[in-house]
PDB file of N, CA and C in Angstrom:
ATOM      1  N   UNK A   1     163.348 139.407 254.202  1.00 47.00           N
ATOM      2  CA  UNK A   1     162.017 139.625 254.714  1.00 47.00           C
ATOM      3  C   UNK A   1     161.110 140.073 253.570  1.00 47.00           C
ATOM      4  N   UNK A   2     160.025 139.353 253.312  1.00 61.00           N
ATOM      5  CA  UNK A   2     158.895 140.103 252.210  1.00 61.00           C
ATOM      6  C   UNK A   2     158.394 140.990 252.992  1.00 61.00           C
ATOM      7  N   UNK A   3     157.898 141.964 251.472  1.00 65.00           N
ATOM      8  CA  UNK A   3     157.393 143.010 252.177  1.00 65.00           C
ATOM      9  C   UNK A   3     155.897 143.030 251.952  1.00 65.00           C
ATOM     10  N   UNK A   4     155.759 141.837 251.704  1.00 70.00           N
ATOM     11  CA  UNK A   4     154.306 141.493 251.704  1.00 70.00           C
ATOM     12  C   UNK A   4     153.429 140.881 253.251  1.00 70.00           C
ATOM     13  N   UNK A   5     154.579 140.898 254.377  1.00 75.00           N
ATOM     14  CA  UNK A   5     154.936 140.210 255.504  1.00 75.00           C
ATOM     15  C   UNK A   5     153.523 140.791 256.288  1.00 75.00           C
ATOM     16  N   UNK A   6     152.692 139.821 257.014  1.00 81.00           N
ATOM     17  CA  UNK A   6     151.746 140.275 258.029  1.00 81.00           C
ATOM     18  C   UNK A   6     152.269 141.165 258.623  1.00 81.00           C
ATOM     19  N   UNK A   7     151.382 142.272 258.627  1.00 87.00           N
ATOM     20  CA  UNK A   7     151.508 143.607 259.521  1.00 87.00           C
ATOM     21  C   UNK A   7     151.817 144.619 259.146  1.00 87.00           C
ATOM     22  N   UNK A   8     152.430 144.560 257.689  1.00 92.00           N
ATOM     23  CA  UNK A   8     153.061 145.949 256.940  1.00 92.00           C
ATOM     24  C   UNK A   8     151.664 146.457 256.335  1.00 92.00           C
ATOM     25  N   UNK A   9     151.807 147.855 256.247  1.00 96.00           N
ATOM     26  CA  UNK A   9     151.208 148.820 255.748  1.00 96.00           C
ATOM     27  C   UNK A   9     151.316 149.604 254.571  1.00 96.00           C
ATOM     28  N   UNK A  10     150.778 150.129 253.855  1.00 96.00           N
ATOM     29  CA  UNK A  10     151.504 151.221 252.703  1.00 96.00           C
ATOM     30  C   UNK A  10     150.214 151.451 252.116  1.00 96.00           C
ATOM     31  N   UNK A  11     151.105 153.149 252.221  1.00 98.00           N
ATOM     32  CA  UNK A  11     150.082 154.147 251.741  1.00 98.00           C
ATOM     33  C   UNK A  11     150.582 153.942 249.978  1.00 98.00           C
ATOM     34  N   UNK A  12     149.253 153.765 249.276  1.00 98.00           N
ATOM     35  CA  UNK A  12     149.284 153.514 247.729  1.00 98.00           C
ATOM     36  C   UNK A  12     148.791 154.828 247.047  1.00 98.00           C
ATOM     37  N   UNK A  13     149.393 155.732 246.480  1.00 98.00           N
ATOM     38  CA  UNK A  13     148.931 157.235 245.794  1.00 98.00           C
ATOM     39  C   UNK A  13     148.899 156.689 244.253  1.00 98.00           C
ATOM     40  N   UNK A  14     147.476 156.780 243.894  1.00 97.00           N
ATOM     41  CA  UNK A  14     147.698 156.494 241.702  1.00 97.00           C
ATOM     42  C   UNK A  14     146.884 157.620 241.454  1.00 97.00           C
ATOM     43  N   UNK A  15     147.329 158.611 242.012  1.00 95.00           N
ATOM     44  CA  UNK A  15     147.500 160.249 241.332  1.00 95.00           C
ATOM     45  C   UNK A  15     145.724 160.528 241.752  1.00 95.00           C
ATOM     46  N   UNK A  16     144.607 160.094 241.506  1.00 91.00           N
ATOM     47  CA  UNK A  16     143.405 160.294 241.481  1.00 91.00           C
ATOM     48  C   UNK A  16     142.723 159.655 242.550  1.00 91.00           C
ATOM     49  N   UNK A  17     143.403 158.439 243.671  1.00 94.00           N
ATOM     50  CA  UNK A  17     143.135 157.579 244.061  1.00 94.00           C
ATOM     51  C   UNK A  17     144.094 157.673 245.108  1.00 94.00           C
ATOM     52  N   UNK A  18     144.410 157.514 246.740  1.00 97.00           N
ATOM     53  CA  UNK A  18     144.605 157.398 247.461  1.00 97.00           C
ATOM     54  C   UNK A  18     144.115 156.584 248.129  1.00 97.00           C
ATOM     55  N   UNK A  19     145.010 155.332 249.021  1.00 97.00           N
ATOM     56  CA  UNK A  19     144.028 154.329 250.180  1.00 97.00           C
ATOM     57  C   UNK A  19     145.890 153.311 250.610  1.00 97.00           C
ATOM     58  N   UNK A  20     145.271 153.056 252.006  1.00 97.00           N
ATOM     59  CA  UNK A  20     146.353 152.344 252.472  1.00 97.00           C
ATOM     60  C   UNK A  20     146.266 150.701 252.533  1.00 97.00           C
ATOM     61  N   UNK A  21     146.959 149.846 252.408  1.00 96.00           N
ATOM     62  CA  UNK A  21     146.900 148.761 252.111  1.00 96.00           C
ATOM     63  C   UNK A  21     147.356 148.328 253.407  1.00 96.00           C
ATOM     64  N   UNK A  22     146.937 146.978 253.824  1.00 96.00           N
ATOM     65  CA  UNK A  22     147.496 146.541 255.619  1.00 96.00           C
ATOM     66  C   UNK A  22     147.230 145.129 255.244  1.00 96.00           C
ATOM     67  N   UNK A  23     148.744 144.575 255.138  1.00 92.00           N
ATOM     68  CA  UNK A  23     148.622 142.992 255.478  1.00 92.00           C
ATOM     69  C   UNK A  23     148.054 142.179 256.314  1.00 92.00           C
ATOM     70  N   UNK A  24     147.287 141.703 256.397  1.00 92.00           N
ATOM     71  CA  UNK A  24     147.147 141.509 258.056  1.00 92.00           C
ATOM     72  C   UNK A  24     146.899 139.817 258.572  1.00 92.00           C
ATOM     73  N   UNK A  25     146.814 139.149 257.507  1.00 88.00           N
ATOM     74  CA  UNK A  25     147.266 137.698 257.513  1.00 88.00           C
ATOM     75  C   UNK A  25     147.644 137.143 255.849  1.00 88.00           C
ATOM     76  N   UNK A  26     147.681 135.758 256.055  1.00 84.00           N
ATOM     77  CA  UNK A  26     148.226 134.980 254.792  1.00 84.00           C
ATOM     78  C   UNK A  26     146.989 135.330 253.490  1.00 84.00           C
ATOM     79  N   UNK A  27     147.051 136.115 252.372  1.00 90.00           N
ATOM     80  CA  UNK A  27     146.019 136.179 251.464  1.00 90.00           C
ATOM     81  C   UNK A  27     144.658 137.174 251.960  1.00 90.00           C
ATOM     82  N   UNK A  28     145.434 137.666 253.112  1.00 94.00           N
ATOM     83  CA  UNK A  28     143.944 138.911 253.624  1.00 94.00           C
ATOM     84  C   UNK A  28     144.499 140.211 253.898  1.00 94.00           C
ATOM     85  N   UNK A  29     144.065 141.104 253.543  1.00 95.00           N
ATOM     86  CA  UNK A  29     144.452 142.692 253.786  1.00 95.00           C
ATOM     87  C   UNK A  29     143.402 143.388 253.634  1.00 95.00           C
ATOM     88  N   UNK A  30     143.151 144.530 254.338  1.00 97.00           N
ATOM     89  CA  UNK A  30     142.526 145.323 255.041  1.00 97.00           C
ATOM     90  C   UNK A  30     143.118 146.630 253.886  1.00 97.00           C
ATOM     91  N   UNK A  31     141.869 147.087 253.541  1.00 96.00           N
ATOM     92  CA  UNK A  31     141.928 148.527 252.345  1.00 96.00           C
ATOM     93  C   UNK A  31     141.423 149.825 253.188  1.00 96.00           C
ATOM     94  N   UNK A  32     141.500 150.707 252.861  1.00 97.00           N
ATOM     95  CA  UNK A  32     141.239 152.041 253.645  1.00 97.00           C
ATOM     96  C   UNK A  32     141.829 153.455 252.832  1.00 97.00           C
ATOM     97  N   UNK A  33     140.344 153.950 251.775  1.00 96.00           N
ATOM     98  CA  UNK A  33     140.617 154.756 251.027  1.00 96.00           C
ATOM     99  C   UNK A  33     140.554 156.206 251.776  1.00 96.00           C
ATOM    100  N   UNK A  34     141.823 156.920 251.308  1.00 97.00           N
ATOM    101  CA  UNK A  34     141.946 157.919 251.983  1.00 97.00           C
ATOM    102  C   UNK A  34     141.645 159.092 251.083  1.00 97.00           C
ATOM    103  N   UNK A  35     142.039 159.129 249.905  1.00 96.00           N
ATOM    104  CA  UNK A  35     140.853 159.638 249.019  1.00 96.00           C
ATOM    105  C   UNK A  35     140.783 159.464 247.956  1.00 96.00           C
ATOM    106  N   UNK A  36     139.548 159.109 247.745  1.00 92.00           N
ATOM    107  CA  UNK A  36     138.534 158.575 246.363  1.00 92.00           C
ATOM    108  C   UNK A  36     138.480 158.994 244.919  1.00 92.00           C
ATOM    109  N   UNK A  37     138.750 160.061 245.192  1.00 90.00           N
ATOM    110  CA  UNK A  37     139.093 160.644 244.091  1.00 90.00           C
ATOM    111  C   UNK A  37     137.326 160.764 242.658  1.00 90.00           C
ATOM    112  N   UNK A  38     136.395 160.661 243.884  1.00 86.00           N
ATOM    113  CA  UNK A  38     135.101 160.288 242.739  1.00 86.00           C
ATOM    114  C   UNK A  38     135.087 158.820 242.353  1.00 86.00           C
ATOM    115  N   UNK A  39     136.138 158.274 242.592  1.00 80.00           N
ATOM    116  CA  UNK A  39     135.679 157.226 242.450  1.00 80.00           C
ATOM    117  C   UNK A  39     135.379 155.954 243.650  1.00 80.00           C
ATOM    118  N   UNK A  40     136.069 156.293 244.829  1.00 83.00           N
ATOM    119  CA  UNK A  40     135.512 155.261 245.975  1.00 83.00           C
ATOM    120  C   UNK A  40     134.738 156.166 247.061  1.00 83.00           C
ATOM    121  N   UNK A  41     134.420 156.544 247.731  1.00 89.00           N
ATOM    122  CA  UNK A  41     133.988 157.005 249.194  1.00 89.00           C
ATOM    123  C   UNK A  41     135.013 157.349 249.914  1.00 89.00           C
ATOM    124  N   UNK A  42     135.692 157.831 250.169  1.00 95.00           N
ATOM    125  CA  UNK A  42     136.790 158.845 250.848  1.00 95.00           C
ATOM    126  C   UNK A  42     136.022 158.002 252.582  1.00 95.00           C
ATOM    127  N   UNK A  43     137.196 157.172 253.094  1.00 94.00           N
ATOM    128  CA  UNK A  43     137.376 156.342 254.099  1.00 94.00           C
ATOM    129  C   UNK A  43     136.750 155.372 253.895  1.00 94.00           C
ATOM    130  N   UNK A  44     136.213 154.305 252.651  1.00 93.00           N
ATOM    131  CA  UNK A  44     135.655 153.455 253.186  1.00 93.00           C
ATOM    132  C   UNK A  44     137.144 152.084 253.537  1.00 93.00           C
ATOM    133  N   UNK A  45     136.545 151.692 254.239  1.00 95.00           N
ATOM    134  CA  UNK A  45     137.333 150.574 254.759  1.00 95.00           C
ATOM    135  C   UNK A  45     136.520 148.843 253.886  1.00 95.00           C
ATOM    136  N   UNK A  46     137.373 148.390 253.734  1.00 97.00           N
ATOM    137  CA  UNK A  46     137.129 146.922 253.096  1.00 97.00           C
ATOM    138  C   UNK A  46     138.529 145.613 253.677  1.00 97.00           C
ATOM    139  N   UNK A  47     137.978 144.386 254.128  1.00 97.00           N
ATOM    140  CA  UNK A  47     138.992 143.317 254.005  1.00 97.00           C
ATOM    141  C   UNK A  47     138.747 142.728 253.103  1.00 97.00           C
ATOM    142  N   UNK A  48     139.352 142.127 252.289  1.00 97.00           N
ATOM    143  CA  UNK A  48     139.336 141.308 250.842  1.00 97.00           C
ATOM    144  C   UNK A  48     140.643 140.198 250.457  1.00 97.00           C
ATOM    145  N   UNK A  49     140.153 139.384 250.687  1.00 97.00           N
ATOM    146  CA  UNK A  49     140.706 138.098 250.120  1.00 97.00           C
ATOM    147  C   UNK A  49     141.921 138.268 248.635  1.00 97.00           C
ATOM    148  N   UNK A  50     142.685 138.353 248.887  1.00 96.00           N
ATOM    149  CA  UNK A  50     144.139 138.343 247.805  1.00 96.00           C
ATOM    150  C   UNK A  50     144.340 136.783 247.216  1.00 96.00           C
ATOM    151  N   UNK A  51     144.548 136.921 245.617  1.00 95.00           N
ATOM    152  CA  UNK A  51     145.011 135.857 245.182  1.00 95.00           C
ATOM    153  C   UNK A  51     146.610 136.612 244.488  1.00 95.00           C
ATOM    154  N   UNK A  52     148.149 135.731 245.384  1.00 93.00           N
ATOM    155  CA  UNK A  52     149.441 136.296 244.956  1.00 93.00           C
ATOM    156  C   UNK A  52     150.519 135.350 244.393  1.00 93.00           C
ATOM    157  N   UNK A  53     151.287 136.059 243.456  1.00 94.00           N
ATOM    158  CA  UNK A  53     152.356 135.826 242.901  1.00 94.00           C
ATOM    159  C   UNK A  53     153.118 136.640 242.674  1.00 94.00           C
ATOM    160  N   UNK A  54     154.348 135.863 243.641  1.00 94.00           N
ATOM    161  CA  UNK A  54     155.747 136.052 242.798  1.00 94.00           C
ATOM    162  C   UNK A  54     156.342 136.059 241.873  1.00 94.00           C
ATOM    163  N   UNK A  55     156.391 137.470 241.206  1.00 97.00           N
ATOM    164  CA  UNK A  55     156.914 137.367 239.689  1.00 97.00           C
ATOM    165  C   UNK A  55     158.728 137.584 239.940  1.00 97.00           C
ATOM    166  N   UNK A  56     159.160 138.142 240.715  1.00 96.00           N
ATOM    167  CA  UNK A  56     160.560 137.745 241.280  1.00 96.00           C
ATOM    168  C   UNK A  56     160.545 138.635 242.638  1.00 96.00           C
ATOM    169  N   UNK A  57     161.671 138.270 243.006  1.00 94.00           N
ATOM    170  CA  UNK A  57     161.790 138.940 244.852  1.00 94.00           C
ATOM    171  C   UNK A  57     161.529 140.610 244.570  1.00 94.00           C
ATOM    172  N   UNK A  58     160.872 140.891 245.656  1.00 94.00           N
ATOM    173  CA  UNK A  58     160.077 142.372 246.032  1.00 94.00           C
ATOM    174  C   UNK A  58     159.514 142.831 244.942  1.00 94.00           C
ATOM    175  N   UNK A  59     158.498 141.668 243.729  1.00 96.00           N
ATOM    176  CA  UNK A  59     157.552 142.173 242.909  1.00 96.00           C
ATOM    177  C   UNK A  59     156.501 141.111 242.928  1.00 96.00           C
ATOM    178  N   UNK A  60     155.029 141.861 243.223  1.00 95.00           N
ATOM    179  CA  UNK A  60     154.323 140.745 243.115  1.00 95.00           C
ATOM    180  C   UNK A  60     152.999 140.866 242.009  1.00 95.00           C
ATOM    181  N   UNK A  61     151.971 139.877 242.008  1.00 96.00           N
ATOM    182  CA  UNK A  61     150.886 140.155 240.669  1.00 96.00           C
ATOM    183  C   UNK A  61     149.993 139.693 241.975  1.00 96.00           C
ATOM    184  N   UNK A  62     149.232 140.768 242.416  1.00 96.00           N
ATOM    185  CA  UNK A  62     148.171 140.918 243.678  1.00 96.00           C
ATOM    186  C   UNK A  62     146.654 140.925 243.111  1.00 96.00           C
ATOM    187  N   UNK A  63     145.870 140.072 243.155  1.00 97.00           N
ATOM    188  CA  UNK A  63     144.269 140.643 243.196  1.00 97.00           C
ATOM    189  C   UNK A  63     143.471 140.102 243.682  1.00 97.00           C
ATOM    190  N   UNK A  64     141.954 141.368 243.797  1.00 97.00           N
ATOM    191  CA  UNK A  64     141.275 140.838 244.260  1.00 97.00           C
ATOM    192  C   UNK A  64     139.688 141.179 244.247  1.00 97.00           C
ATOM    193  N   UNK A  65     138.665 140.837 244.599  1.00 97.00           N
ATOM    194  CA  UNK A  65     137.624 141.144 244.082  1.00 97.00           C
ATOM    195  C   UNK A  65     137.379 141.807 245.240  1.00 97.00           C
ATOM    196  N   UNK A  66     136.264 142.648 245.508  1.00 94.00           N
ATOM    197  CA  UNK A  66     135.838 143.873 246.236  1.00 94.00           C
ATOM    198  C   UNK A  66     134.219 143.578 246.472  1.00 94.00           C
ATOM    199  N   UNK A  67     133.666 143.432 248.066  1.00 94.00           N
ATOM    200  CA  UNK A  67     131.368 143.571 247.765  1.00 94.00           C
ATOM    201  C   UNK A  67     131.152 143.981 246.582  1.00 94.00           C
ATOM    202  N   UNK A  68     131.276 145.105 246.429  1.00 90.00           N
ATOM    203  CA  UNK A  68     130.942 145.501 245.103  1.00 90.00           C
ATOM    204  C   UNK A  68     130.704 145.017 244.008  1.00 90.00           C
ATOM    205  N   UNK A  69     131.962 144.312 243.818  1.00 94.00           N
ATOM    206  CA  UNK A  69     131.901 143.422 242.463  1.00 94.00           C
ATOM    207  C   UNK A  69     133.169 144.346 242.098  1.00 94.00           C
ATOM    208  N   UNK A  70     133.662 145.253 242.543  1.00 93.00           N
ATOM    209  CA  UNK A  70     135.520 146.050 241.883  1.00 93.00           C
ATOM    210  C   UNK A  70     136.361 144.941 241.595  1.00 93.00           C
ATOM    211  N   UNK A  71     136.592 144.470 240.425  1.00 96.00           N
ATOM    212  CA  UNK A  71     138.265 143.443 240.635  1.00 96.00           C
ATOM    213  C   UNK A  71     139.599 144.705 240.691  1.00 96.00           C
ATOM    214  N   UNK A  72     140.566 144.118 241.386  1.00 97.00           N
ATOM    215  CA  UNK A  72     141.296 144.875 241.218  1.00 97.00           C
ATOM    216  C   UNK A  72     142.717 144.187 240.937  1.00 97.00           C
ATOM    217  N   UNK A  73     143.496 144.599 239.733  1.00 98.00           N
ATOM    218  CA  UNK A  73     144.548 143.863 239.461  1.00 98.00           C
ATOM    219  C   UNK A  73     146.028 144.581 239.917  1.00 98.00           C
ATOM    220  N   UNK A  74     146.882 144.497 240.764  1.00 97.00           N
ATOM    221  CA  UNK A  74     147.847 145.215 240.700  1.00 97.00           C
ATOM    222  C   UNK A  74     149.267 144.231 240.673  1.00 97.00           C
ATOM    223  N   UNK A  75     150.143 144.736 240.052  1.00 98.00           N
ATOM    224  CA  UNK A  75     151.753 144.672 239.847  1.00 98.00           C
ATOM    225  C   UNK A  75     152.845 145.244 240.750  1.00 98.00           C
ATOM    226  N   UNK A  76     152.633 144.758 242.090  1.00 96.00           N
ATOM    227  CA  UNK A  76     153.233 145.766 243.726  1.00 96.00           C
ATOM    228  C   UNK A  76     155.152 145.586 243.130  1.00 96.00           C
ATOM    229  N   UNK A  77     155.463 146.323 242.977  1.00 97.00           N
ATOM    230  CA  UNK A  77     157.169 146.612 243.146  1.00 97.00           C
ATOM    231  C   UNK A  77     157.924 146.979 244.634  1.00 97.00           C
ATOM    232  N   UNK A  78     157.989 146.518 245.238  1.00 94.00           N
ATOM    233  CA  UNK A  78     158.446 146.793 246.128  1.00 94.00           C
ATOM    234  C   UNK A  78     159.581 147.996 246.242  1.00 94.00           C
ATOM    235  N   UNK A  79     160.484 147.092 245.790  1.00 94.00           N
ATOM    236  CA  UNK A  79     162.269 147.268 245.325  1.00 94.00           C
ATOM    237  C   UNK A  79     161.959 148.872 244.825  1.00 94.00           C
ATOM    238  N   UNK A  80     161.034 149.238 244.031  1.00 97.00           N
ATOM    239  CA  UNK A  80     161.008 150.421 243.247  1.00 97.00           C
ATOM    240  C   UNK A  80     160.517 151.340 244.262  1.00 97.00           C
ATOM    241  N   UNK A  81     159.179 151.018 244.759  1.00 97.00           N
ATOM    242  CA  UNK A  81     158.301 151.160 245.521  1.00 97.00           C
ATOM    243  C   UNK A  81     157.016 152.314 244.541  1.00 97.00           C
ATOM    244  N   UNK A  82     157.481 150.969 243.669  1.00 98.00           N
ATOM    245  CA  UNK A  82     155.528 151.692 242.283  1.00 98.00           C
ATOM    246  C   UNK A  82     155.006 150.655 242.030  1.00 98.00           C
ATOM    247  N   UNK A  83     153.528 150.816 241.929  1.00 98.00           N
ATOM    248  CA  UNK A  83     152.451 149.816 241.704  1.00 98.00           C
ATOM    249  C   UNK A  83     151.457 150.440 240.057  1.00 98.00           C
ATOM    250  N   UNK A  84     151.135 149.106 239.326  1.00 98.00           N
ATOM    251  CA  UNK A  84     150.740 149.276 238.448  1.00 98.00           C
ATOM    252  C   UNK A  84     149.101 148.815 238.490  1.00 98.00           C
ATOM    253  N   UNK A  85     148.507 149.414 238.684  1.00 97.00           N
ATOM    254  CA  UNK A  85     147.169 149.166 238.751  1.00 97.00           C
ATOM    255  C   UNK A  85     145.577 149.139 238.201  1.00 97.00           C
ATOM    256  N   UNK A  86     144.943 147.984 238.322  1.00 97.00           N
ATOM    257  CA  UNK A  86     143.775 148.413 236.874  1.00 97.00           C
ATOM    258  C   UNK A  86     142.764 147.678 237.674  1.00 97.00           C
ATOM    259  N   UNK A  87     141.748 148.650 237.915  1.00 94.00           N
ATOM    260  CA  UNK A  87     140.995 148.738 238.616  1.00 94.00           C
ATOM    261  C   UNK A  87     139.476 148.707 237.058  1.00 94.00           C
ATOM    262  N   UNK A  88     138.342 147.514 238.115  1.00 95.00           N
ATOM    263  CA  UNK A  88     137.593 147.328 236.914  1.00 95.00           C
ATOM    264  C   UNK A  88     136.122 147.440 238.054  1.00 95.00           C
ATOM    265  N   UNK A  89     135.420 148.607 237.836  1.00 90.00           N
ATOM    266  CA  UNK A  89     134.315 148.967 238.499  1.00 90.00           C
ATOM    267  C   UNK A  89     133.418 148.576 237.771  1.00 90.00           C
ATOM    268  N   UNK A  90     131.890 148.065 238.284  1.00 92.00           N
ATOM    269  CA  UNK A  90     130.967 147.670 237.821  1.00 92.00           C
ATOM    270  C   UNK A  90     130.222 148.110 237.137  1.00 92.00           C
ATOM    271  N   UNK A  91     130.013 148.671 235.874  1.00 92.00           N
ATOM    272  CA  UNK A  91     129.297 149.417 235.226  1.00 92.00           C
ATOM    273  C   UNK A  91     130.233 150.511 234.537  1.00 92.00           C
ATOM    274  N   UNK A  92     131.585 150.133 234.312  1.00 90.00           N
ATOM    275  CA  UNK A  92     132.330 151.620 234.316  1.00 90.00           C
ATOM    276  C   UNK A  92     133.892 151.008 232.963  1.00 90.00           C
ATOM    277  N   UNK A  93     134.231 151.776 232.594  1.00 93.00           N
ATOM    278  CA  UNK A  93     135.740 151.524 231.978  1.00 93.00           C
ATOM    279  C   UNK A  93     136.854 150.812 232.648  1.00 93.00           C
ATOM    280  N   UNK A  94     137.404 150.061 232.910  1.00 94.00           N
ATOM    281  CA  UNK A  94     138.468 150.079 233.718  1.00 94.00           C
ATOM    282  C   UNK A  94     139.440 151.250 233.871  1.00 94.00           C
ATOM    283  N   UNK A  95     139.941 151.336 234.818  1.00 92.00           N
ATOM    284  CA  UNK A  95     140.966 152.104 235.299  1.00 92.00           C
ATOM    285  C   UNK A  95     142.698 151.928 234.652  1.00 92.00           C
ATOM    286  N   UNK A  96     143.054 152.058 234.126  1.00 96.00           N
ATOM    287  CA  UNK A  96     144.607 151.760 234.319  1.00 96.00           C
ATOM    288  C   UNK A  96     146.028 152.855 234.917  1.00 96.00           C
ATOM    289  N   UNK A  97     146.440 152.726 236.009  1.00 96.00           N
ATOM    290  CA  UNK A  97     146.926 153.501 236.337  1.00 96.00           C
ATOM    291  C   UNK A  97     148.049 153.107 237.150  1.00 96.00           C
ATOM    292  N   UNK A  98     149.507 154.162 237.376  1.00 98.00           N
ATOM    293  CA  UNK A  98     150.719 154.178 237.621  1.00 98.00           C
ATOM    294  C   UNK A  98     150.723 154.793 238.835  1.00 98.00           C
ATOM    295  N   UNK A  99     150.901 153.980 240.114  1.00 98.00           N
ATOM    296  CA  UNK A  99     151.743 154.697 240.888  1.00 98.00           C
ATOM    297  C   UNK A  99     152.443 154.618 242.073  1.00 98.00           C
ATOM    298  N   UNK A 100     152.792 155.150 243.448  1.00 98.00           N
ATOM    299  CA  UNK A 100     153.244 154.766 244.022  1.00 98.00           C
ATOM    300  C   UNK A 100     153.325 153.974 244.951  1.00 98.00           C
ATOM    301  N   UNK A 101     154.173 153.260 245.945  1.00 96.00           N
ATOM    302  CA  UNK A 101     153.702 152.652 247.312  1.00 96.00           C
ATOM    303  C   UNK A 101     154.960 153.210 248.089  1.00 96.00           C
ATOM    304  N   UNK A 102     154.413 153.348 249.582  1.00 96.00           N
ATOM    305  CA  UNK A 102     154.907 154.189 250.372  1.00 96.00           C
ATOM    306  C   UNK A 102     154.602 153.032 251.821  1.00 96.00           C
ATOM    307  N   UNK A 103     155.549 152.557 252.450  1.00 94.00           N
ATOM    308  CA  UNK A 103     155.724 152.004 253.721  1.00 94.00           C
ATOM    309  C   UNK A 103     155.225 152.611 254.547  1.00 94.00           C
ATOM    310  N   UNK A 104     154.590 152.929 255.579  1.00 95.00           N
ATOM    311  CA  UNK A 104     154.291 153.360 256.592  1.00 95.00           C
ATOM    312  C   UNK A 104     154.355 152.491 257.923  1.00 95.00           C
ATOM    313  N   UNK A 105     154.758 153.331 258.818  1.00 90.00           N
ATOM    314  CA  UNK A 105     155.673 152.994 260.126  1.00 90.00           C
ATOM    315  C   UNK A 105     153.929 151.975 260.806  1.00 90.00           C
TER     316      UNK A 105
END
């Protein structure tokens, strides 16, 4: 079973940055920052269009662009359950940052 599978959830923590990720069809998931950390709005909610690859079973190379104009590049590990992430805000440094993913029921 991928765990990229419509309907799964996971809470994503990169230390400064909190938000839950929700599959919710083929190439679409539903974002929901839980906290921002200064850098998003603490709850905003977004659906956003995913472009994915399989770099081998339970690791994938996920992204996607954000209204905003945010790209966001991440490296999802399943198997480990850590995500590598680099987040590129409009007007700003990119982000590069380490951290976890967490399943939720």
């Amino acid at each position: 079973m991928s765990h990229r599978q419509n309907g799964h959830r996971y809470f994503v923590d990169l230390g400064i940055l909190t938000f839950v990720m929700h599959y919710v069809a083929d190439a679409t998931m539903a974002l929901t920052v839980v906290d921002g950390g200064g850098v998003l709005s603490d709850g905003h909610t977004e659906t956003v269009t995913t472009t994915v690859a399989e770099v081998r079973p339970h690791v994938y190379l996920t992204s996607w662009r954000e209204r905003r104009g945010t790209r966001v590049l991440h490296l999802e590990d399943f198997e480990r359950g850590r995500v590598h992430s680099r987040i590129e805000l409009p007007g700003s440094p990119p982000l590069a940052r380490l951290g976890t993913l967490t399943e939720l029921p």
